[in-house]
mmCIF file with all atom_site columns, C-alpha atoms in Angstrom:
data_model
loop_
_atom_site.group_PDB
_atom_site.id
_atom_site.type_symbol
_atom_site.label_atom_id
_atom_site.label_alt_id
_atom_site.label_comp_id
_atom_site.label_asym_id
_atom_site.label_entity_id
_atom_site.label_seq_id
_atom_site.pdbx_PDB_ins_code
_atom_site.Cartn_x
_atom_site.Cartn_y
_atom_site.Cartn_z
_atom_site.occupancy
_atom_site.B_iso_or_equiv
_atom_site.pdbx_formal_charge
_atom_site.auth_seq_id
_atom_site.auth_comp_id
_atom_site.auth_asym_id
_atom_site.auth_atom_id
_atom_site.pdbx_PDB_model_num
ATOM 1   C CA . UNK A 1 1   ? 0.000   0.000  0.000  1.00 62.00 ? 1   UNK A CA 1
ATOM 2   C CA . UNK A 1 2   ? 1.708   3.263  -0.570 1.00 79.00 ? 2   UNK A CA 1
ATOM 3   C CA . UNK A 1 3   ? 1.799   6.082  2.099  1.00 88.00 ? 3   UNK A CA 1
ATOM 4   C CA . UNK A 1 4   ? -0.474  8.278  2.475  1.00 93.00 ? 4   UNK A CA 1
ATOM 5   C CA . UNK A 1 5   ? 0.835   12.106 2.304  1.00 96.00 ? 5   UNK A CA 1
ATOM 6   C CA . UNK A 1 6   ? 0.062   14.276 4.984  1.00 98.00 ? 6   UNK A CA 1
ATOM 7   C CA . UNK A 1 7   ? 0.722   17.964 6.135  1.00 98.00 ? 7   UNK A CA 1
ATOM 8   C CA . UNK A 1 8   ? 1.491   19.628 9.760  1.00 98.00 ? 8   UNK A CA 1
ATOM 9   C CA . UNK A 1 9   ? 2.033   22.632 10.380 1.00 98.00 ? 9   UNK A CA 1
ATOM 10  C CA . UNK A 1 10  ? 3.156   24.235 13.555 1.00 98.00 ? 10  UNK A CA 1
ATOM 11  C CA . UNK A 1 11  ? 2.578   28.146 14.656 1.00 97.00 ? 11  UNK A CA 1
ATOM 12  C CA . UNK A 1 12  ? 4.783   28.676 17.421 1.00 96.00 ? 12  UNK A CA 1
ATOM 13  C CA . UNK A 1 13  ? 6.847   32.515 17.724 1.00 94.00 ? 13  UNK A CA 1
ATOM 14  C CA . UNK A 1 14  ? 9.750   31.109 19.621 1.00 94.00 ? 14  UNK A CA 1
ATOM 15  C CA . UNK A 1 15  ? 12.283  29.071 17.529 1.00 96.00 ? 15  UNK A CA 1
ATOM 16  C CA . UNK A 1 16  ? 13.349  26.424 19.991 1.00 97.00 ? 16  UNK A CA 1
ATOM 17  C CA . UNK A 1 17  ? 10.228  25.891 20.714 1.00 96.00 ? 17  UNK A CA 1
ATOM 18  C CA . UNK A 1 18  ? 8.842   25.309 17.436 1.00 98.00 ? 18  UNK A CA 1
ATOM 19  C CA . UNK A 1 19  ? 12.069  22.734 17.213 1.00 98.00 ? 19  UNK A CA 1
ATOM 20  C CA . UNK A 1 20  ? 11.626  20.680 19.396 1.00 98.00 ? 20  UNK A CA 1
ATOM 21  C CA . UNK A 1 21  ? 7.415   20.641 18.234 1.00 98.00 ? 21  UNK A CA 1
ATOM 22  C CA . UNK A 1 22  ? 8.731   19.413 14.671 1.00 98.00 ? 22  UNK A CA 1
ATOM 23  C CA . UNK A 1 23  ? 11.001  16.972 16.187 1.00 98.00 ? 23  UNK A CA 1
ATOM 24  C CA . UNK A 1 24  ? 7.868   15.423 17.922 1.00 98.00 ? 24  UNK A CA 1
ATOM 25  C CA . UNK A 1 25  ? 5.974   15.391 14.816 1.00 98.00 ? 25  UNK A CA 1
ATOM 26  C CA . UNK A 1 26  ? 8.925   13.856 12.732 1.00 98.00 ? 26  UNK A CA 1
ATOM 27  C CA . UNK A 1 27  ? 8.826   11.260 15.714 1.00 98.00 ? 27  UNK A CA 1
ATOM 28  C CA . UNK A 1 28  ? 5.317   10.304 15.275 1.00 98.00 ? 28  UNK A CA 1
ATOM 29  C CA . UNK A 1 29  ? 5.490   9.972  11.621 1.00 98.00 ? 29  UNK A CA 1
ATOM 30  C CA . UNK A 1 30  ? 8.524   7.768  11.884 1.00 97.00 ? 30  UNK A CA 1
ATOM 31  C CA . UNK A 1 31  ? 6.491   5.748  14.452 1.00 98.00 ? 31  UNK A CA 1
ATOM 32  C CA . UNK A 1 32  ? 3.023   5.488  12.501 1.00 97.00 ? 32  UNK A CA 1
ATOM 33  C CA . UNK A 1 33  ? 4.155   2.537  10.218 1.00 96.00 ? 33  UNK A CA 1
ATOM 34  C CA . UNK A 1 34  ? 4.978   0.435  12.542 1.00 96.00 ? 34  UNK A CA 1
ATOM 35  C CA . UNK A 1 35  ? 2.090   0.908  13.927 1.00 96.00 ? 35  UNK A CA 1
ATOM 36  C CA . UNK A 1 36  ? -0.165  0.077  10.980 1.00 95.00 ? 36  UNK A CA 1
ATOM 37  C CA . UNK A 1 37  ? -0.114  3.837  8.783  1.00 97.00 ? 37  UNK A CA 1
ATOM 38  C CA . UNK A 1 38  ? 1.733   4.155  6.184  1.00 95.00 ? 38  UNK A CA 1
ATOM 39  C CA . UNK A 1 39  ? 2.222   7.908  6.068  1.00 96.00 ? 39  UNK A CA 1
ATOM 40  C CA . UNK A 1 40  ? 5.165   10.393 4.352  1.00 95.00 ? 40  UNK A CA 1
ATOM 41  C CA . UNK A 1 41  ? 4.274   13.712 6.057  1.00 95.00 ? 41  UNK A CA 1
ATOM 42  C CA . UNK A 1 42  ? 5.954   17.193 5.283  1.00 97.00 ? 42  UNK A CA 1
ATOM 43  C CA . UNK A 1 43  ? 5.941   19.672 8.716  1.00 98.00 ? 43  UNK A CA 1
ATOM 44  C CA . UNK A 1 44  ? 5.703   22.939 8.153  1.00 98.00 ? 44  UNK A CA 1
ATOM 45  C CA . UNK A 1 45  ? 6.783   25.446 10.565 1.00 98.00 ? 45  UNK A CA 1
ATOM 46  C CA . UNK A 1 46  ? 6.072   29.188 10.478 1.00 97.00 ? 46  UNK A CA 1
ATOM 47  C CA . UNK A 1 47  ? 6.439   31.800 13.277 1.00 96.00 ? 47  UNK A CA 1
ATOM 48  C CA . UNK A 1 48  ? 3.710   34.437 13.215 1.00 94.00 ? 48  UNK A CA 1
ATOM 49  C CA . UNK A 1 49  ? -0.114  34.800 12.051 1.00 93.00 ? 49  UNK A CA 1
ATOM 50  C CA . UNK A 1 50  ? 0.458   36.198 8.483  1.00 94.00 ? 50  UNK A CA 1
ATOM 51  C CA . UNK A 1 51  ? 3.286   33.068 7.810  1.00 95.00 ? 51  UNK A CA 1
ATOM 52  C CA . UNK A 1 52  ? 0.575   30.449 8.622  1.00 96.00 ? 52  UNK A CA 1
ATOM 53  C CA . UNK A 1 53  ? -2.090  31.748 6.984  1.00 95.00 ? 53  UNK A CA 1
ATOM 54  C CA . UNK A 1 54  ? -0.273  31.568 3.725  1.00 96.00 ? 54  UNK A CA 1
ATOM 55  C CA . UNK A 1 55  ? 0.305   28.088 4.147  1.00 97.00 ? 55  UNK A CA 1
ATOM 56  C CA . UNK A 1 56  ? -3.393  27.463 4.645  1.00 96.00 ? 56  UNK A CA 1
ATOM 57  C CA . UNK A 1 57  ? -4.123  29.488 2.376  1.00 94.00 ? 57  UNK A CA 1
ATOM 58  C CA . UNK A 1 58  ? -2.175  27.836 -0.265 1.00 94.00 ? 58  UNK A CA 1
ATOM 59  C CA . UNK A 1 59  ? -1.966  24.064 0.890  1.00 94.00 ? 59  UNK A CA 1
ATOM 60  C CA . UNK A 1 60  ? -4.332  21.338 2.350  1.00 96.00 ? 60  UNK A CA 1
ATOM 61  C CA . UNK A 1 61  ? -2.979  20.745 6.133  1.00 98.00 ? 61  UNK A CA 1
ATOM 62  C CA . UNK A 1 62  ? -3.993  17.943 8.468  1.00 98.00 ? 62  UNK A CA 1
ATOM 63  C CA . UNK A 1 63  ? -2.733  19.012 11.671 1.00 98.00 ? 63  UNK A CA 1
ATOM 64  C CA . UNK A 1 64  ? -1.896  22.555 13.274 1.00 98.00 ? 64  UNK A CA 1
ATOM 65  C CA . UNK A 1 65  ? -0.263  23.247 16.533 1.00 98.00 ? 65  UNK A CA 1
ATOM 66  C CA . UNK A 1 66  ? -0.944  27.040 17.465 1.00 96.00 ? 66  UNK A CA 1
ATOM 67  C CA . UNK A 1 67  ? 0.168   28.840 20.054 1.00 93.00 ? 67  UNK A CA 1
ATOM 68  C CA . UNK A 1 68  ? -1.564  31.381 21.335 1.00 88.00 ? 68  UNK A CA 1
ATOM 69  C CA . UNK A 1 69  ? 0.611   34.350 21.427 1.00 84.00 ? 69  UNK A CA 1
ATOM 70  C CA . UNK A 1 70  ? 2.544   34.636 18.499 1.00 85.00 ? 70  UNK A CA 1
ATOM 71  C CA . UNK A 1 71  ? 4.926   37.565 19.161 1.00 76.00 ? 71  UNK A CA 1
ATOM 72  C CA . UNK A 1 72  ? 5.570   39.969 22.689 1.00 72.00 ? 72  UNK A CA 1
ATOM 73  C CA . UNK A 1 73  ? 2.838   42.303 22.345 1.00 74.00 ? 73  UNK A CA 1
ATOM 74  C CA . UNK A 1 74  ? 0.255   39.631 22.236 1.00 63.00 ? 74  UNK A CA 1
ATOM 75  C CA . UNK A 1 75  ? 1.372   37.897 25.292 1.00 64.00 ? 75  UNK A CA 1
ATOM 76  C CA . UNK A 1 76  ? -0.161  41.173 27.044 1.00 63.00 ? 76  UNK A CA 1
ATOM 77  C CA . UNK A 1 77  ? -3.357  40.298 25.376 1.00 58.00 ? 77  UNK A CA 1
ATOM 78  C CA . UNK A 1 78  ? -3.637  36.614 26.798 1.00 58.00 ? 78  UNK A CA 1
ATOM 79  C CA . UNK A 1 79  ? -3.163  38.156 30.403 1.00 59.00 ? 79  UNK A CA 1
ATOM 80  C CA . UNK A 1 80  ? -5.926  40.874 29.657 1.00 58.00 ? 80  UNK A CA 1
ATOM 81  C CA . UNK A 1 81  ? -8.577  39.884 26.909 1.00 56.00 ? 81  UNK A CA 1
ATOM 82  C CA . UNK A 1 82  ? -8.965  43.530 24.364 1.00 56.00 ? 82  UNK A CA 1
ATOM 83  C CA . UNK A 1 83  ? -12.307 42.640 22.550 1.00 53.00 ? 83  UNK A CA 1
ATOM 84  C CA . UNK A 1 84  ? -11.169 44.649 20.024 1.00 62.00 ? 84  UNK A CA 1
ATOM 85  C CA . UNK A 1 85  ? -7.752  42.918 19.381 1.00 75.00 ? 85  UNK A CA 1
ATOM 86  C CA . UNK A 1 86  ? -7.128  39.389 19.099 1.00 80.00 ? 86  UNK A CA 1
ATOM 87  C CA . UNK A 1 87  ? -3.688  37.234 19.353 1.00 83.00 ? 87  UNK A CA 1
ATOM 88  C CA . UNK A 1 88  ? -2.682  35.508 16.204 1.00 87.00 ? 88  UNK A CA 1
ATOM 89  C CA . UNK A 1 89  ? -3.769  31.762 17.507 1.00 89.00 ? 89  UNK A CA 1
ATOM 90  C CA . UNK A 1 90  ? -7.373  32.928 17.717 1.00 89.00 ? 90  UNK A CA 1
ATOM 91  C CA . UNK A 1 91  ? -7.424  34.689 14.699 1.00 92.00 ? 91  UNK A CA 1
ATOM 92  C CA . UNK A 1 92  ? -5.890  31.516 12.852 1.00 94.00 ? 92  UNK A CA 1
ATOM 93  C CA . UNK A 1 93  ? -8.514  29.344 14.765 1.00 93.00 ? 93  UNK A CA 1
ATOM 94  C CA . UNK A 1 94  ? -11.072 32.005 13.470 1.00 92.00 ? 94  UNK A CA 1
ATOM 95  C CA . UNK A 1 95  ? -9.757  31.439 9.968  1.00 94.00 ? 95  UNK A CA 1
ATOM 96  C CA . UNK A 1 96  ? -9.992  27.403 10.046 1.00 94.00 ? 96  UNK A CA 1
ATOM 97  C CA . UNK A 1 97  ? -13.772 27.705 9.918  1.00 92.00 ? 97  UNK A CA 1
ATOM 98  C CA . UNK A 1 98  ? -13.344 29.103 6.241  1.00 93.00 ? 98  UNK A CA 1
ATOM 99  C CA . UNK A 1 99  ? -11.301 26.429 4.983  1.00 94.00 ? 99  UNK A CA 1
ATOM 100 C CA . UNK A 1 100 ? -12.850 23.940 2.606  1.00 91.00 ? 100 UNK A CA 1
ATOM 101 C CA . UNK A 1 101 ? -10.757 21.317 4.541  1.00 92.00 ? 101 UNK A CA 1
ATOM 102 C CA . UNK A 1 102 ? -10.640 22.390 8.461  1.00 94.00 ? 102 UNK A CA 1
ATOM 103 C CA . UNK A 1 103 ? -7.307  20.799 9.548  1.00 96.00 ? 103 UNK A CA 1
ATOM 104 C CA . UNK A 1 104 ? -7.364  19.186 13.356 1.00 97.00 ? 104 UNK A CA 1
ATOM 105 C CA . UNK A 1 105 ? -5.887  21.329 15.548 1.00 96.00 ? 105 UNK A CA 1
ATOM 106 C CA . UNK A 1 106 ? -4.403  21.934 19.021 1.00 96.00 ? 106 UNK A CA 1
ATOM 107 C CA . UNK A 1 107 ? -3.369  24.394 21.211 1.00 94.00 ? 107 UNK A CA 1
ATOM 108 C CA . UNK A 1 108 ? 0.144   24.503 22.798 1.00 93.00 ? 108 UNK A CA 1
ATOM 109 C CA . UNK A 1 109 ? 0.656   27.505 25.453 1.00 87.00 ? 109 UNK A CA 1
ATOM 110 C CA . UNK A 1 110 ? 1.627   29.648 27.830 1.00 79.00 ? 110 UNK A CA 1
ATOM 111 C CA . UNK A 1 111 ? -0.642  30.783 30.999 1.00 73.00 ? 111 UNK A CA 1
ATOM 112 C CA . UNK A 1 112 ? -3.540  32.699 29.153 1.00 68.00 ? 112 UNK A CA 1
ATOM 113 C CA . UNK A 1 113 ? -7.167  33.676 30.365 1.00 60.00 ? 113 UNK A CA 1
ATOM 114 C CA . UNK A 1 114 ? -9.843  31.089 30.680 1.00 64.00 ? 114 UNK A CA 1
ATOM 115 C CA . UNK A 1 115 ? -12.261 32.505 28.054 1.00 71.00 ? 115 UNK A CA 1
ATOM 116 C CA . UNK A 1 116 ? -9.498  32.186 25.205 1.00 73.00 ? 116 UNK A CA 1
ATOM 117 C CA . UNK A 1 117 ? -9.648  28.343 26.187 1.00 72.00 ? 117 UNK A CA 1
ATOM 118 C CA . UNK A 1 118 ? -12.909 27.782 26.538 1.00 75.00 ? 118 UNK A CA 1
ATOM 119 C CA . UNK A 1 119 ? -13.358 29.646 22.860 1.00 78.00 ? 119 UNK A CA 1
ATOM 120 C CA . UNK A 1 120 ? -10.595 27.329 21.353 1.00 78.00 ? 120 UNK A CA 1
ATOM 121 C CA . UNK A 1 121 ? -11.973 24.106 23.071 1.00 77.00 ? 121 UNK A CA 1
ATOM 122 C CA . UNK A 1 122 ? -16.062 24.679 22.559 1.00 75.00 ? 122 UNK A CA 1
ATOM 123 C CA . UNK A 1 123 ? -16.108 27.607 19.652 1.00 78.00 ? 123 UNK A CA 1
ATOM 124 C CA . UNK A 1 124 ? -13.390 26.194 17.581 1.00 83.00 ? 124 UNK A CA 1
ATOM 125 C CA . UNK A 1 125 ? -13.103 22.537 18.573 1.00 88.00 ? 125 UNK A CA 1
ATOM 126 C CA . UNK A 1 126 ? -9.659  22.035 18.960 1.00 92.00 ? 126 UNK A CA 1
ATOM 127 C CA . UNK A 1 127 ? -8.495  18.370 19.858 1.00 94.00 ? 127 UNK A CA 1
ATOM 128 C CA . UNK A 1 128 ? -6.838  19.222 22.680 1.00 93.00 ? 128 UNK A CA 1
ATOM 129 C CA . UNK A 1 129 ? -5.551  22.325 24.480 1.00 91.00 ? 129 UNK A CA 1
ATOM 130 C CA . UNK A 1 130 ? -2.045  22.044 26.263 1.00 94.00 ? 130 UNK A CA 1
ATOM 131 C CA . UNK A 1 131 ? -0.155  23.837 28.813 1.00 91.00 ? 131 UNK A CA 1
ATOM 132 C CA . UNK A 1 132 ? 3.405   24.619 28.091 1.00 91.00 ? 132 UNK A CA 1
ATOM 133 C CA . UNK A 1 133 ? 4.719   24.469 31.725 1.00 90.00 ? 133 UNK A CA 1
ATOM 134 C CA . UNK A 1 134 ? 3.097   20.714 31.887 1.00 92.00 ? 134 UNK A CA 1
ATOM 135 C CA . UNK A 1 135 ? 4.333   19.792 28.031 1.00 95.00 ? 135 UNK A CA 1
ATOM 136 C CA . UNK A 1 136 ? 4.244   16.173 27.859 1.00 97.00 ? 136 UNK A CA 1
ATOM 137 C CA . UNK A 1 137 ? 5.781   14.949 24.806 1.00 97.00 ? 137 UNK A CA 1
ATOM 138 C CA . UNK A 1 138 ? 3.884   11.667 24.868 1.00 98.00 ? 138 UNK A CA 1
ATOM 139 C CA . UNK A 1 139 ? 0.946   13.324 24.717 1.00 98.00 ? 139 UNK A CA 1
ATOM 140 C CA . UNK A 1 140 ? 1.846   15.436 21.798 1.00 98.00 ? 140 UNK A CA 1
ATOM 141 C CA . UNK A 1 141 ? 2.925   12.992 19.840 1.00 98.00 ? 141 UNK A CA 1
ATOM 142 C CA . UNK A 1 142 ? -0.250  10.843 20.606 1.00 98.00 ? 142 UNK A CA 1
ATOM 143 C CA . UNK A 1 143 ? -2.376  14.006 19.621 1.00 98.00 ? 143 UNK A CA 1
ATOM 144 C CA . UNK A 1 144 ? -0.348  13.789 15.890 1.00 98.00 ? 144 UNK A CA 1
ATOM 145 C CA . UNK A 1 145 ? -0.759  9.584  15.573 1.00 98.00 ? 145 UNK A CA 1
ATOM 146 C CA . UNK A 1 146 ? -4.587  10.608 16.727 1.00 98.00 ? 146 UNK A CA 1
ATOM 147 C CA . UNK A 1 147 ? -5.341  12.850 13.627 1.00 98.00 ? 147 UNK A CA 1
ATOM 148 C CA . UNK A 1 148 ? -3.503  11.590 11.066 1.00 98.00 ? 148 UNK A CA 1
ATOM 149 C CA . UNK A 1 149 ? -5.244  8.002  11.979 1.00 98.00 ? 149 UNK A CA 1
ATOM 150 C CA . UNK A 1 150 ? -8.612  9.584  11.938 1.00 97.00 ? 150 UNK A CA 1
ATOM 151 C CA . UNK A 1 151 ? -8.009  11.096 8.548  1.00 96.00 ? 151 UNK A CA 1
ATOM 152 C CA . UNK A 1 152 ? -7.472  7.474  7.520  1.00 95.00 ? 152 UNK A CA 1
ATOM 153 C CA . UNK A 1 153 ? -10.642 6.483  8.823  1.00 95.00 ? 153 UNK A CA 1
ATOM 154 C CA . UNK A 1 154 ? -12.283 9.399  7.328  1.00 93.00 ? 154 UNK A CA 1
ATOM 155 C CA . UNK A 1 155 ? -11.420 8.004  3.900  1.00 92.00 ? 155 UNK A CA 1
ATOM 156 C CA . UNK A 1 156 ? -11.770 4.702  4.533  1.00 90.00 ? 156 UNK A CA 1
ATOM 157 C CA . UNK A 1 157 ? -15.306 5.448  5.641  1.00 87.00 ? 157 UNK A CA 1
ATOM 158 C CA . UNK A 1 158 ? -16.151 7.198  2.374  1.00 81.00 ? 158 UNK A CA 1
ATOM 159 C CA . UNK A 1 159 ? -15.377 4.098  0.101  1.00 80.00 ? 159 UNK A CA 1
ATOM 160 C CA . UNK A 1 160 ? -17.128 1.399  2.363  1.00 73.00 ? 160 UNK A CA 1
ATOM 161 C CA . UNK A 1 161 ? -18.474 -1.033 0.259  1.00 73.00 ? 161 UNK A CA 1
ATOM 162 C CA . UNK A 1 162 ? -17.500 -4.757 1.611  1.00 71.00 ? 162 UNK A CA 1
ATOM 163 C CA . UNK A 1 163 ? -17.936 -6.525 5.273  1.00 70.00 ? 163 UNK A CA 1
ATOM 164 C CA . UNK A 1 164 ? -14.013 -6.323 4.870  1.00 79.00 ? 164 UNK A CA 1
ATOM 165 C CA . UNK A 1 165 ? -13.734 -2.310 4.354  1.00 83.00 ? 165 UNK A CA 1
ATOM 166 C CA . UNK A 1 166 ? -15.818 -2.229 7.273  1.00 82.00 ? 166 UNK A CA 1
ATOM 167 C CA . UNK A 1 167 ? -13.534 -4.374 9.598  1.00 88.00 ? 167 UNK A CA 1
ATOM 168 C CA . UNK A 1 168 ? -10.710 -2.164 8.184  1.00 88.00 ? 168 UNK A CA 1
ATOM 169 C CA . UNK A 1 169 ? -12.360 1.236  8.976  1.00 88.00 ? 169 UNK A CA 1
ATOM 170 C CA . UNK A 1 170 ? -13.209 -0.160 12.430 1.00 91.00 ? 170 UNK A CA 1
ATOM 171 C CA . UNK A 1 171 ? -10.014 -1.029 12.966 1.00 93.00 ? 171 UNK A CA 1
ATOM 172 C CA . UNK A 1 172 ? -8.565  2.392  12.077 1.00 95.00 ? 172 UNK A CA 1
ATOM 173 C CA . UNK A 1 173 ? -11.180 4.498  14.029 1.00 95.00 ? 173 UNK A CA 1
ATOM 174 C CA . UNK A 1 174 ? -10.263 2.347  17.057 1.00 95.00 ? 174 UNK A CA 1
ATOM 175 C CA . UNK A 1 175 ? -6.471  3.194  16.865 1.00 97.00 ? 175 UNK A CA 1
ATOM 176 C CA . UNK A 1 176 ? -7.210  6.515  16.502 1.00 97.00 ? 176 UNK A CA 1
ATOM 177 C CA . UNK A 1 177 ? -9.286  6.608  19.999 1.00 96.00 ? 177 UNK A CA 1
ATOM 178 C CA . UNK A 1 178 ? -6.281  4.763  21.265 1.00 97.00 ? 178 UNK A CA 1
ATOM 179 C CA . UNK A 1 179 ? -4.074  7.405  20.408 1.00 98.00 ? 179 UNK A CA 1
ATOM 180 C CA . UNK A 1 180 ? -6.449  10.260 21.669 1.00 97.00 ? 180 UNK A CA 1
ATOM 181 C CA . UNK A 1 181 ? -6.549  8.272  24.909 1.00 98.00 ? 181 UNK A CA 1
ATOM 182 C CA . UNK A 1 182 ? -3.303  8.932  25.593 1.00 98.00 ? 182 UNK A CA 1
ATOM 183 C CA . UNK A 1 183 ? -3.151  12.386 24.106 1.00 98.00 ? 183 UNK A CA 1
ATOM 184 C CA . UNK A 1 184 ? -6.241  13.357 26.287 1.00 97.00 ? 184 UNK A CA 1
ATOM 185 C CA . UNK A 1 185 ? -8.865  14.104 23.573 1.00 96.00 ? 185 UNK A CA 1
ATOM 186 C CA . UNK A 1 186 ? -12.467 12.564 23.789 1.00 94.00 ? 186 UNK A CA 1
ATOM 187 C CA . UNK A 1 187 ? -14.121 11.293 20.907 1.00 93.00 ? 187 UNK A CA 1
ATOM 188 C CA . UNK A 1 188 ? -16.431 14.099 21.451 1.00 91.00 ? 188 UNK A CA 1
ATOM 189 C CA . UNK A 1 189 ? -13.949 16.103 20.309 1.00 92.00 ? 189 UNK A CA 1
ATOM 190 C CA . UNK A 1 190 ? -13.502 14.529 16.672 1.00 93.00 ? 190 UNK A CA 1
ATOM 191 C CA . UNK A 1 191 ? -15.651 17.037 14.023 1.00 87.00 ? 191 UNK A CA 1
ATOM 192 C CA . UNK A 1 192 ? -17.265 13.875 12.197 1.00 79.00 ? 192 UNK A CA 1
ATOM 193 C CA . UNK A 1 193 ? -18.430 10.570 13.903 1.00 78.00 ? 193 UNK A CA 1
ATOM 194 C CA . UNK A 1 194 ? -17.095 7.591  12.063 1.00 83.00 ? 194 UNK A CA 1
ATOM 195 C CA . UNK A 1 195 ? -18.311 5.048  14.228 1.00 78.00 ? 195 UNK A CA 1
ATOM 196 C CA . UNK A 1 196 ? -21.854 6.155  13.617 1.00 76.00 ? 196 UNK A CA 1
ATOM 197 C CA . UNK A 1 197 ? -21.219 5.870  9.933  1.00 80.00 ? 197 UNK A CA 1
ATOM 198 C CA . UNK A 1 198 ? -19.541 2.570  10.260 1.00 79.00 ? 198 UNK A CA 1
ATOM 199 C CA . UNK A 1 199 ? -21.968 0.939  12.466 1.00 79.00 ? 199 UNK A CA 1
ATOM 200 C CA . UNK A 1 200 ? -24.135 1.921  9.564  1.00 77.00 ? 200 UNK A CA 1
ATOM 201 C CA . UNK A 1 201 ? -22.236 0.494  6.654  1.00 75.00 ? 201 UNK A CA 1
ATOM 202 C CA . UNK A 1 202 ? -22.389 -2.289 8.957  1.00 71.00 ? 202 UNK A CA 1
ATOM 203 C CA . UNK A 1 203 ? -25.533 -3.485 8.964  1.00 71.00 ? 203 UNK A CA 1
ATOM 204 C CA . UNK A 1 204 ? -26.139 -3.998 4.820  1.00 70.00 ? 204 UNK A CA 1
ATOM 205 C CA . UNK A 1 205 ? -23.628 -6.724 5.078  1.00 61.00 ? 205 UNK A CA 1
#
């Protein structure tokens, strides 16, 4: 079977940082076929709001790590919410909702105020919104295995047409809950509900 390509990108100001976030991502890909995906993912990194939203603009992503604050003067605005000015994350998250493709997303950051996590967790319905002072790099790279195996499932889902699709599909969606399990997502927090549609499938064979 060939791989499957697949794009990350991570939005992260400091350069260290955004590293050592690539590094984990390069370390999940290199893990995903021997765990059943064969993938060849490109990761994309870029530093501030206007950077990213070129690459969305211009190519189809899969997963985005954001954080937050995206240069000095917007780490003031995550410690003191202006309505009428916005840190590049949120504005990015804001933009997602236009794309014909919405990539899966998290969060990576510093301390910010409750109401910009509760909008990224229940407005924009990211997977999974981390702390950087509790950065667990199992989790992380659990959160990348997590997406990239439910965009599997996705198109597995959409060609179902044999008992033995469906056991494949099933077997796909349940590695990706495996993987969110240890990343801390819920299922809830997937945008589409494969399960449903392969419990479906399911039952015309």
């Amino acid at each position: 079977m060939a791989a499957e390509k697949r794009a990350l990108l991570i939005v992260e100001d400091e350069p260290d940082i955004n590293d050592m976030y690539r590094d984990f991502c390069e370390i999940a890909l290199q893990e995903l076929p021997s765990e059943g995906l064969a993938v060849e993912g490109t990761v994309h990194q870029t530093f501030d709001y206007f950077e990213s939203e070129c690459i969305l603009r211009d190519q189809s992503i899969d997963f985005i790590s954001i954080d937050i604050a995206l240069n000095e003067q917007e780490k003031k605005l995550i410690k003191e919410r202006n309505w009428r000015k916005e840190p590049g994350g949120i504005k990015i998250l804001r933009g997602l909702h236009t794309l014909e493709r919405k990539p899966l997303s998290v969060i990576v950051t510093g301390k910010t105020l409750l109401p910009y996590a509760t909008d990224a967790l229940h407005v924009h319905q990211v997977l999974a919104f981390y702390q950087k002072d509790e950065f667990d790099a199992e989790r992380y790279k659990s959160a990348v295995k997590a997406a990239l195996w439910y965009w599997h499932t996705v198109e597995l889902v959409g060609r179902l047409d044999s008992h033995r699709e469906v056991q494949v599909a099933e077997t796909s969606w349940n590695r990706t809950l495996q993987a969110a399990q240890v990343a801390g997502i819920p299922e809830s927090s997937f945008p589409q509900a494969p399960r449903l549609k392969i419990e479906s499938v399911r039952t015309q064979f």
